[in-house]
mmCIF file of C-alpha atoms in Angstrom:
data_model
loop_
_atom_site.group_PDB
_atom_site.id
_atom_site.type_symbol
_atom_site.label_atom_id
_atom_site.label_comp_id
_atom_site.label_asym_id
_atom_site.label_seq_id
_atom_site.Cartn_x
_atom_site.Cartn_y
_atom_site.Cartn_z
ATOM 1 C CA MET A 1 46.498 132.326 173.835
ATOM 2 C CA ASN A 2 48.635 129.278 174.190
ATOM 3 C CA PRO A 3 51.474 129.724 171.639
ATOM 4 C CA TYR A 4 51.743 125.963 171.064
ATOM 5 C CA ILE A 5 49.784 123.429 169.106
ATOM 6 C CA TYR A 6 50.357 119.791 170.010
ATOM 7 C CA LEU A 7 49.514 116.894 167.562
ATOM 8 C CA ARG A 8 49.622 113.116 167.960
ATOM 9 C CA VAL A 9 48.867 110.916 164.921
ATOM 10 C CA LEU A 10 48.326 107.094 164.958
ATOM 11 C CA ARG A 11 49.192 105.213 161.820
ATOM 12 C CA HIS A 12 49.247 101.629 160.674
ATOM 13 C CA ALA A 13 52.459 100.462 158.798
ATOM 14 C CA ASP A 14 52.539 97.188 156.858
ATOM 15 C CA HIS A 15 55.699 95.317 155.796
ATOM 16 C CA THR A 16 57.771 98.508 155.157
ATOM 17 C CA VAL A 17 61.206 100.035 155.779
ATOM 18 C CA PHE A 18 61.724 103.307 157.598
ATOM 19 C CA CYS A 19 65.147 104.275 156.451
ATOM 20 C CA VAL A 20 67.319 107.247 155.457
ATOM 21 C CA GLN A 21 70.601 106.002 156.982
ATOM 22 C CA ASP A 22 72.178 103.108 158.934
ATOM 23 C CA GLY A 23 69.457 100.588 157.819
ATOM 24 C CA GLN A 24 66.210 100.135 159.732
ATOM 25 C CA LYS A 25 66.602 102.165 162.860
ATOM 26 C CA SER A 26 65.670 100.470 166.096
ATOM 27 C CA TYR A 27 65.748 100.823 169.812
ATOM 28 C CA TYR A 28 65.576 98.313 172.696
ATOM 29 C CA ASP A 29 62.499 98.490 175.053
ATOM 30 C CA PRO A 30 63.760 97.265 178.480
ATOM 31 C CA THR A 31 60.278 96.811 179.969
ATOM 32 C CA PHE A 32 59.142 94.199 177.439
ATOM 33 C CA GLY A 33 62.552 93.031 176.092
ATOM 34 C CA ARG A 34 61.762 93.820 172.438
ATOM 35 C CA ARG A 35 63.774 95.635 169.800
ATOM 36 C CA MET A 36 61.480 98.210 168.176
ATOM 37 C CA ALA A 37 61.587 99.729 164.636
ATOM 38 C CA TYR A 38 61.161 103.553 164.277
ATOM 39 C CA SER A 39 61.239 106.268 161.749
ATOM 40 C CA SER A 40 63.383 109.194 162.979
ATOM 41 C CA GLY A 41 61.987 112.690 163.655
ATOM 42 C CA GLN A 42 64.312 114.026 160.978
ATOM 43 C CA GLN A 43 62.835 111.550 158.410
ATOM 44 C CA VAL A 44 59.302 112.477 159.419
ATOM 45 C CA LYS A 45 60.139 116.236 159.087
ATOM 46 C CA ARG A 46 61.701 115.568 155.656
ATOM 47 C CA SER A 47 58.464 113.845 154.433
ATOM 48 C CA VAL A 48 56.272 116.554 155.886
ATOM 49 C CA LEU A 49 58.291 119.218 153.953
ATOM 50 C CA GLU A 50 58.041 117.294 150.759
ATOM 51 C CA ALA A 51 54.306 117.068 151.250
ATOM 52 C CA LEU A 52 54.119 120.815 151.994
ATOM 53 C CA THR A 53 56.192 121.781 148.914
ATOM 54 C CA ASP A 54 54.045 119.467 146.755
ATOM 55 C CA ALA A 55 50.830 120.940 148.065
ATOM 56 C CA LEU A 56 51.984 124.490 147.309
ATOM 57 C CA ASP A 57 53.733 123.513 143.967
ATOM 58 C CA ALA A 58 56.852 125.014 145.292
ATOM 59 C CA PRO A 59 60.465 123.912 144.802
ATOM 60 C CA MET A 60 62.513 122.379 147.569
ATOM 61 C CA ALA A 61 65.547 124.402 148.480
ATOM 62 C CA PRO A 62 68.643 123.450 146.365
ATOM 63 C CA ILE A 63 71.264 121.590 148.403
ATOM 64 C CA THR A 64 74.931 121.880 147.477
ATOM 65 C CA PHE A 65 76.753 118.571 147.827
ATOM 66 C CA ASN A 66 80.500 118.952 148.632
ATOM 67 C CA TYR A 67 83.348 116.440 147.926
ATOM 68 C CA GLU A 68 87.025 116.530 148.631
ATOM 69 C CA ILE A 69 89.795 114.580 147.006
ATOM 70 C CA ASN A 70 92.820 113.908 149.220
ATOM 71 C CA LYS A 71 96.444 113.573 148.025
ATOM 72 C CA ALA A 72 96.023 109.764 147.624
ATOM 73 C CA GLY A 73 93.256 110.418 145.183
ATOM 74 C CA LYS A 74 90.471 109.232 147.473
ATOM 75 C CA MET A 75 87.234 111.111 147.411
ATOM 76 C CA THR A 76 85.305 111.788 150.561
ATOM 77 C CA ASN A 77 81.941 113.474 151.305
ATOM 78 C CA LYS A 78 81.888 116.850 153.054
ATOM 79 C CA GLU A 79 79.018 118.673 154.747
ATOM 80 C CA PRO A 80 76.177 119.568 152.360
ATOM 81 C CA TRP A 81 75.246 123.295 152.268
ATOM 82 C CA SER A 82 71.660 124.670 152.374
ATOM 83 C CA PRO A 83 70.852 128.161 150.970
ATOM 84 C CA CYS A 84 69.506 129.462 154.403
ATOM 85 C CA ASP A 85 66.825 131.323 152.490
ATOM 86 C CA PRO A 86 63.241 131.682 153.947
ATOM 87 C CA HIS A 87 61.910 132.311 150.427
ATOM 88 C CA TYR A 88 61.932 128.516 150.195
ATOM 89 C CA VAL A 89 59.029 127.298 152.325
ATOM 90 C CA ASP A 90 60.812 124.064 153.350
ATOM 91 C CA GLN A 91 63.603 126.308 154.768
ATOM 92 C CA LEU A 92 61.244 128.707 156.628
ATOM 93 C CA ILE A 93 59.367 125.676 158.195
ATOM 94 C CA GLY A 94 62.240 123.213 158.470
ATOM 95 C CA GLY A 95 65.105 125.462 159.551
ATOM 96 C CA TRP A 96 68.665 125.650 158.405
ATOM 97 C CA MET A 97 72.330 125.741 159.465
ATOM 98 C CA ARG A 98 75.434 126.686 157.528
ATOM 99 C CA ALA A 99 78.775 127.157 159.378
ATOM 100 C CA ALA A 100 81.752 127.991 157.258
ATOM 101 C CA SER A 101 84.802 129.918 158.308
ATOM 102 C CA GLU A 102 84.922 132.046 155.147
ATOM 103 C CA ASN A 103 81.213 132.871 155.206
ATOM 104 C CA TYR A 104 78.655 134.356 157.595
ATOM 105 C CA THR A 105 77.419 131.657 159.961
ATOM 106 C CA VAL A 106 73.714 131.429 160.259
ATOM 107 C CA LYS A 107 71.253 128.856 161.751
ATOM 108 C CA ARG A 108 67.598 128.615 162.318
ATOM 109 C CA ARG A 109 65.835 126.138 164.536
ATOM 110 C CA SER A 110 62.685 124.691 163.107
ATOM 111 C CA PRO A 111 59.453 125.877 164.699
ATOM 112 C CA LEU A 112 58.314 122.241 164.418
ATOM 113 C CA SER A 113 59.456 119.748 167.089
ATOM 114 C CA ILE A 114 58.788 116.358 165.700
ATOM 115 C CA SER A 115 59.163 113.042 167.557
ATOM 116 C CA ALA A 116 60.182 109.737 166.038
ATOM 117 C CA MET A 117 57.465 107.644 164.616
ATOM 118 C CA ARG A 118 57.564 104.571 166.919
ATOM 119 C CA PRO A 119 55.278 101.705 167.922
ATOM 120 C CA LEU A 120 52.234 102.785 169.988
ATOM 121 C CA HIS A 121 53.230 100.000 172.342
ATOM 122 C CA PRO A 122 56.064 97.476 172.307
ATOM 123 C CA LEU A 123 53.486 94.654 171.799
ATOM 124 C CA LEU A 124 51.840 96.386 168.886
ATOM 125 C CA GLY A 125 54.860 96.972 166.565
ATOM 126 C CA GLY A 126 57.361 94.558 165.135
ATOM 127 C CA MET A 127 60.538 94.370 163.119
ATOM 128 C CA GLU A 128 61.571 91.607 160.757
ATOM 129 C CA MET A 129 65.107 90.124 160.810
ATOM 130 C CA GLU A 130 65.841 89.886 157.009
ATOM 131 C CA THR A 131 68.078 92.617 155.652
ATOM 132 C CA GLU A 132 68.225 94.522 152.368
ATOM 133 C CA ASN A 133 69.894 97.569 150.925
ATOM 134 C CA LEU A 134 68.925 101.018 149.546
ATOM 135 C CA THR A 135 70.165 104.514 148.889
ATOM 136 C CA PHE A 136 69.883 108.112 149.913
ATOM 137 C CA ASP A 137 69.118 109.426 146.406
ATOM 138 C CA ARG A 138 68.856 112.905 144.844
ATOM 139 C CA SER A 139 69.690 111.681 141.256
ATOM 140 C CA ASP A 140 66.165 112.334 139.948
ATOM 141 C CA ARG A 141 66.889 116.172 139.762
ATOM 142 C CA PRO A 142 70.664 116.448 139.226
ATOM 143 C CA GLU A 143 70.325 120.084 137.986
ATOM 144 C CA ASN A 144 68.862 121.165 141.268
ATOM 145 C CA HIS A 145 71.557 119.616 143.516
ATOM 146 C CA PRO A 146 75.063 120.857 142.493
ATOM 147 C CA VAL A 147 78.302 118.930 143.255
ATOM 148 C CA ILE A 148 81.423 120.564 144.565
ATOM 149 C CA VAL A 149 84.716 118.807 144.528
ATOM 150 C CA ARG A 150 87.982 120.026 146.168
ATOM 151 C CA MET A 151 91.411 118.567 146.333
ATOM 152 C CA GLU A 152 92.553 118.044 149.878
ATOM 153 C CA GLY A 153 94.253 121.142 151.230
ATOM 154 C CA GLN A 154 92.836 123.524 148.679
ATOM 155 C CA LYS A 155 90.159 126.048 149.263
ATOM 156 C CA GLU A 156 89.096 126.607 145.647
ATOM 157 C CA PRO A 157 86.841 123.990 144.055
ATOM 158 C CA MET A 158 87.826 122.163 140.998
ATOM 159 C CA THR A 159 86.494 123.322 137.663
ATOM 160 C CA GLU A 160 84.182 121.190 135.558
ATOM 161 C CA GLU A 161 87.012 120.477 133.165
ATOM 162 C CA GLN A 162 89.307 119.387 136.020
ATOM 163 C CA ILE A 163 86.499 117.127 137.527
ATOM 164 C CA ASP A 164 85.923 115.537 134.074
ATOM 165 C CA GLU A 165 89.579 114.836 133.663
ATOM 166 C CA TRP A 166 89.904 113.297 137.107
ATOM 167 C CA LEU A 167 86.813 111.115 136.580
ATOM 168 C CA LYS A 168 88.133 109.810 133.231
ATOM 169 C CA GLY A 169 91.447 108.989 134.823
ATOM 170 C CA ASN A 170 90.030 107.193 137.777
ATOM 171 C CA CYS A 171 87.001 105.602 136.212
ATOM 172 C CA ARG A 172 84.724 107.232 138.696
ATOM 173 C CA THR A 173 81.327 109.071 138.645
ATOM 174 C CA LEU A 174 79.883 111.762 140.975
ATOM 175 C CA PRO A 175 76.597 110.251 142.164
ATOM 176 C CA ARG A 176 74.037 112.206 144.093
ATOM 177 C CA ARG A 177 73.308 109.312 146.294
ATOM 178 C CA HIS A 178 74.698 107.429 149.237
ATOM 179 C CA TRP A 179 74.558 103.640 149.564
ATOM 180 C CA ILE A 180 72.753 102.539 152.710
ATOM 181 C CA PRO A 181 73.143 98.880 153.711
ATOM 182 C CA ASP A 182 71.357 96.536 156.109
ATOM 183 C CA ASN A 183 67.592 97.389 156.300
ATOM 184 C CA ARG A 184 64.820 95.527 158.019
ATOM 185 C CA ARG A 185 61.043 95.690 157.454
ATOM 186 C CA ALA A 186 58.537 96.837 160.119
ATOM 187 C CA SER A 187 54.797 96.350 160.724
ATOM 188 C CA GLY A 188 52.256 97.507 163.342
ATOM 189 C CA LEU A 189 50.683 100.495 164.936
ATOM 190 C CA PHE A 190 52.975 103.514 165.088
ATOM 191 C CA VAL A 191 52.471 106.983 166.585
ATOM 192 C CA PHE A 192 54.256 110.337 166.229
ATOM 193 C CA ASP A 193 53.928 113.760 167.950
ATOM 194 C CA VAL A 194 54.424 117.252 166.806
ATOM 195 C CA ALA A 195 54.831 120.498 168.727
ATOM 196 C CA ILE A 196 54.234 123.618 166.762
ATOM 197 C CA ASP A 197 55.731 126.787 168.195
ATOM 198 C CA LEU A 198 53.443 129.521 166.835
ATOM 199 C CA ARG A 199 55.725 132.259 168.119
ATOM 200 C CA ARG A 200 58.424 131.231 165.707
ATOM 201 C CA LEU A 201 56.355 129.670 162.806
ATOM 202 C CA PHE A 202 56.555 132.616 160.451
ATOM 203 C CA CYS A 203 58.982 134.888 162.346
ATOM 204 C CA VAL A 204 62.643 134.975 161.566
ATOM 205 C CA SER A 205 64.959 136.461 164.109
ATOM 206 C CA THR A 206 67.091 139.572 163.188
ATOM 207 C CA ASN A 207 69.289 139.192 166.285
ATOM 208 C CA PRO A 208 72.929 139.905 165.009
ATOM 209 C CA HIS A 209 74.609 138.033 167.857
ATOM 210 C CA GLU A 210 72.878 134.608 167.050
ATOM 211 C CA PRO A 211 71.914 135.291 163.439
ATOM 212 C CA GLU A 212 69.389 133.442 161.487
ATOM 213 C CA LEU A 213 69.913 135.616 158.449
ATOM 214 C CA THR A 214 72.711 137.485 156.732
ATOM 215 C CA PRO A 215 72.436 141.232 156.763
ATOM 216 C CA GLU A 216 71.876 141.190 153.033
ATOM 217 C CA MET A 217 68.961 138.729 153.365
ATOM 218 C CA ILE A 218 67.456 140.901 156.116
ATOM 219 C CA GLU A 219 67.402 143.972 153.770
ATOM 220 C CA THR A 220 65.980 141.807 150.990
ATOM 221 C CA LEU A 221 63.088 140.654 153.115
ATOM 222 C CA LYS A 222 62.310 144.083 154.369
ATOM 223 C CA ASN A 223 62.087 145.388 150.761
ATOM 224 C CA GLU A 224 59.780 142.559 149.851
ATOM 225 C CA GLY A 225 57.341 143.530 152.569
ATOM 226 C CA TRP A 226 58.195 141.283 155.516
ATOM 227 C CA ILE A 227 56.918 142.939 158.632
ATOM 228 C CA GLU A 228 59.188 144.215 161.324
ATOM 229 C CA SER A 229 57.995 143.005 164.649
ATOM 230 C CA GLU A 230 59.193 141.653 168.027
ATOM 231 C CA ASN A 231 58.366 138.435 169.926
ATOM 232 C CA ARG A 232 59.651 137.068 173.218
ATOM 233 C CA PHE A 233 62.910 136.078 171.459
ATOM 234 C CA GLY A 234 63.624 139.633 170.259
ATOM 235 C CA HIS A 235 63.306 141.590 167.029
ATOM 236 C CA CYS A 236 62.124 139.635 163.998
ATOM 237 C CA LEU A 237 60.710 139.786 160.552
ATOM 238 C CA VAL A 238 57.216 138.291 159.858
ATOM 239 C CA LEU A 239 56.036 136.684 156.772
ATOM 240 C CA PRO A 240 53.189 138.827 155.242
ATOM 241 C CA LYS A 241 49.616 137.790 156.034
ATOM 242 C CA GLU A 242 48.660 136.774 152.398
ATOM 243 C CA LYS A 243 51.638 134.386 152.408
ATOM 244 C CA ARG A 244 50.851 132.984 155.706
ATOM 245 C CA GLU A 245 47.263 132.233 154.612
ATOM 246 C CA GLU A 246 48.651 130.436 151.647
ATOM 247 C CA VAL A 247 51.095 128.254 153.660
ATOM 248 C CA ILE A 248 48.949 127.419 156.721
ATOM 249 C CA PRO A 249 46.386 125.178 154.945
ATOM 250 C CA ALA A 250 49.130 123.448 153.101
ATOM 251 C CA LEU A 251 51.081 122.817 156.241
ATOM 252 C CA ALA A 252 48.029 121.395 157.944
ATOM 253 C CA HIS A 253 47.550 119.108 155.066
ATOM 254 C CA ALA A 254 51.227 117.992 155.021
ATOM 255 C CA LEU A 255 51.358 117.228 158.748
ATOM 256 C CA LEU A 256 48.456 114.821 158.391
ATOM 257 C CA ASN A 257 48.909 113.359 154.877
ATOM 258 C CA TRP A 258 52.669 113.046 154.486
ATOM 259 C CA ARG A 259 54.091 109.671 153.345
ATOM 260 C CA ILE A 260 57.644 108.192 153.445
ATOM 261 C CA THR A 261 58.377 108.400 149.810
ATOM 262 C CA SER A 262 60.269 105.894 147.509
ATOM 263 C CA ASN A 263 63.302 108.124 148.026
ATOM 264 C CA GLN A 264 63.358 107.372 151.775
ATOM 265 C CA ALA A 265 61.615 103.916 152.133
ATOM 266 C CA ARG A 266 62.499 100.604 150.471
ATOM 267 C CA THR A 267 58.931 99.462 150.012
ATOM 268 C CA PHE A 268 55.682 101.426 149.849
ATOM 269 C CA SER A 269 52.996 101.182 152.523
ATOM 270 C CA LEU A 270 49.832 103.213 152.738
ATOM 271 C CA MET A 271 50.633 104.131 156.329
ATOM 272 C CA GLU A 272 46.935 104.866 156.687
ATOM 273 C CA THR A 273 46.107 107.339 159.536
ATOM 274 C CA LEU A 274 43.852 105.753 162.015
ATOM 275 C CA ALA A 275 43.439 108.657 164.554
ATOM 276 C CA VAL A 276 44.506 112.225 165.125
ATOM 277 C CA ALA A 277 44.540 114.122 168.469
ATOM 278 C CA ILE A 278 44.984 118.007 168.605
ATOM 279 C CA SER A 279 45.326 120.072 171.748
ATOM 280 C CA ASP A 280 47.214 123.083 173.273
ATOM 281 C CA ASN A 281 47.987 120.822 176.224
ATOM 282 C CA ALA A 282 50.557 118.133 175.618
ATOM 283 C CA ASN A 283 49.436 116.021 178.505
ATOM 284 C CA THR A 284 46.029 115.353 176.920
ATOM 285 C CA LEU A 285 47.564 113.739 173.881
ATOM 286 C CA ALA A 286 48.936 110.824 175.891
ATOM 287 C CA GLY A 287 45.469 110.085 177.230
ATOM 288 C CA ALA A 288 43.684 110.568 173.894
ATOM 289 C CA ILE A 289 45.683 107.962 172.020
ATOM 290 C CA ARG A 290 47.071 105.253 174.351
ATOM 291 C CA THR A 291 47.146 101.559 175.155
ATOM 292 C CA LYS A 292 45.955 99.367 178.080
ATOM 293 C CA LEU A 293 47.518 96.018 179.155
ATOM 294 C CA ILE A 294 45.123 93.210 179.361
ATOM 295 C CA ASP A 295 46.128 90.082 181.325
ATOM 296 C CA ASP A 296 43.805 87.223 180.201
ATOM 297 C CA GLY A 297 45.660 84.559 182.084
ATOM 298 C CA GLY A 298 47.954 83.668 179.227
ATOM 299 C CA ASP A 299 51.734 83.469 179.222
ATOM 300 C CA ARG A 300 52.044 87.087 178.101
ATOM 301 C CA PRO A 301 49.994 90.156 178.573
ATOM 302 C CA LYS A 302 48.310 91.817 175.552
ATOM 303 C CA ALA A 303 48.120 95.420 174.682
ATOM 304 C CA LYS A 304 44.903 97.039 173.622
ATOM 305 C CA PRO A 305 44.844 100.299 171.618
ATOM 306 C CA ILE A 306 42.610 103.052 172.928
ATOM 307 C CA VAL A 307 41.369 106.247 171.329
ATOM 308 C CA ASP A 308 39.575 108.428 173.852
ATOM 309 C CA GLY A 309 37.566 111.483 172.880
ATOM 310 C CA SER A 310 37.039 112.540 176.530
ATOM 311 C CA ALA A 311 40.740 112.932 177.460
ATOM 312 C CA GLY A 312 40.795 116.651 176.795
ATOM 313 C CA ALA A 313 42.051 116.806 173.144
ATOM 314 C CA ASP A 314 40.155 117.112 169.918
ATOM 315 C CA VAL A 315 40.048 113.564 168.532
ATOM 316 C CA PHE A 316 39.391 112.547 164.849
ATOM 317 C CA VAL A 317 39.002 108.811 163.947
ATOM 318 C CA THR A 318 39.082 107.527 160.352
ATOM 319 C CA LEU A 319 37.188 104.539 158.905
ATOM 320 C CA PRO A 320 40.136 102.081 158.752
ATOM 321 C CA ALA A 321 40.633 102.553 162.575
ATOM 322 C CA ALA A 322 37.631 100.173 163.253
ATOM 323 C CA GLY A 323 39.759 97.344 162.050
ATOM 324 C CA TYR A 324 42.275 97.728 164.883
ATOM 325 C CA PHE A 325 40.367 98.861 167.900
ATOM 326 C CA ALA A 326 36.720 99.248 169.022
ATOM 327 C CA THR A 327 35.294 102.630 168.105
ATOM 328 C CA SER A 328 31.968 104.230 167.334
ATOM 329 C CA ILE A 329 33.218 107.652 166.345
ATOM 330 C CA GLU A 330 34.930 106.831 163.067
ATOM 331 C CA SER A 331 33.963 108.997 160.046
ATOM 332 C CA ALA A 332 34.853 109.346 156.424
ATOM 333 C CA ASP A 333 35.785 113.037 156.734
ATOM 334 C CA ALA A 334 37.867 112.669 159.930
ATOM 335 C CA LEU A 335 41.087 113.848 158.270
ATOM 336 C CA ALA A 336 39.433 116.742 156.563
ATOM 337 C CA ALA A 337 37.958 117.872 159.893
ATOM 338 C CA ALA A 338 41.335 117.469 161.561
ATOM 339 C CA GLU A 339 42.977 119.717 158.786
ATOM 340 C CA ARG A 340 40.323 122.400 159.490
ATOM 341 C CA ASP A 341 40.956 122.286 163.167
ATOM 342 C CA LEU A 342 44.788 122.652 162.692
ATOM 343 C CA THR A 343 44.248 125.365 160.092
ATOM 344 C CA GLU A 344 41.911 127.389 162.304
ATOM 345 C CA ARG A 345 44.323 127.130 165.267
ATOM 346 C CA MET A 346 47.208 128.417 163.187
ATOM 347 C CA LEU A 347 45.247 131.236 161.516
ATOM 348 C CA ALA A 348 43.998 132.428 164.882
ATOM 349 C CA PHE A 349 47.404 133.367 166.340
ATOM 350 C CA ASP A 350 48.567 136.992 166.073
ATOM 351 C CA TYR A 351 51.960 136.566 164.454
ATOM 352 C CA GLU A 352 52.514 140.345 164.024
ATOM 353 C CA HIS A 353 51.597 141.592 167.457
ATOM 354 C CA GLN A 354 53.102 139.123 169.887
ATOM 355 C CA LYS A 355 54.312 141.857 172.325
#
């Protein structure tokens, strides 16, 4: 069985902002000479993980925010820490990394490889020139996101009393947000791709040379019933079957129904899904959802979106799609059918006996 599932999703975005940092991200298309808006793969993944935890009614992993105060009294942001704990489903699916000289360095690459959400074609997506500001904000749940402050050159963090005293003397606060200036809105037809590596989806490596887990966490998982197994990457621990069967439908739902939330986008857009293509062959996705240039004798060519059910992938077309391209296969239950297809593919893989 092919250990990969490939997914392409076509969406419509209307007068919105894709942004987590550095304003509206954009790239230059040299073929058509246009600057194109896009939403990064990291932002798409974050939105998918939020939808996943919401579907499971599970908490997101707590992130520790670190600050340092230098000798001049200036406060700077340091690298945030994740718990590197597969008990949190957003960590298991999204991966983690924590490198600190005084701690055990661990890292896990996500089993999901997610592209940027970018225009289906340079002529079918646009970016406005007006700018505005927003924030990367975690202030809605301050008790779940701790703050650490250190004086420059000191390893030990400041106590709550020391932090309070410093804040009073400097008329400062410790916000759980970063200010992000210069944002532009985007509209058009956008597409993103996902590759799911089933071999690693619910398997956590126990390789001590490039560790994903601390020795203590390995023992904890074994005691909790994680299954000792082996895949092509080496020895691993596999999430128990009953847990996998709980996560898989929620993951299928999240991949198709995520939204860029108010925490990550300046303005809300439905970003309605128009079409979904699913396959175990990545090449078929490019043919299933594509464009075709049409030269009608005018000054500029036009791009026509095409969704093709005969290109080799399983294709699902929603009702709103008929407003953007000619189709006769749209249906009210297209997204539900796509969820079932994804769920069945993930359930069919033998995670425990890969070798």
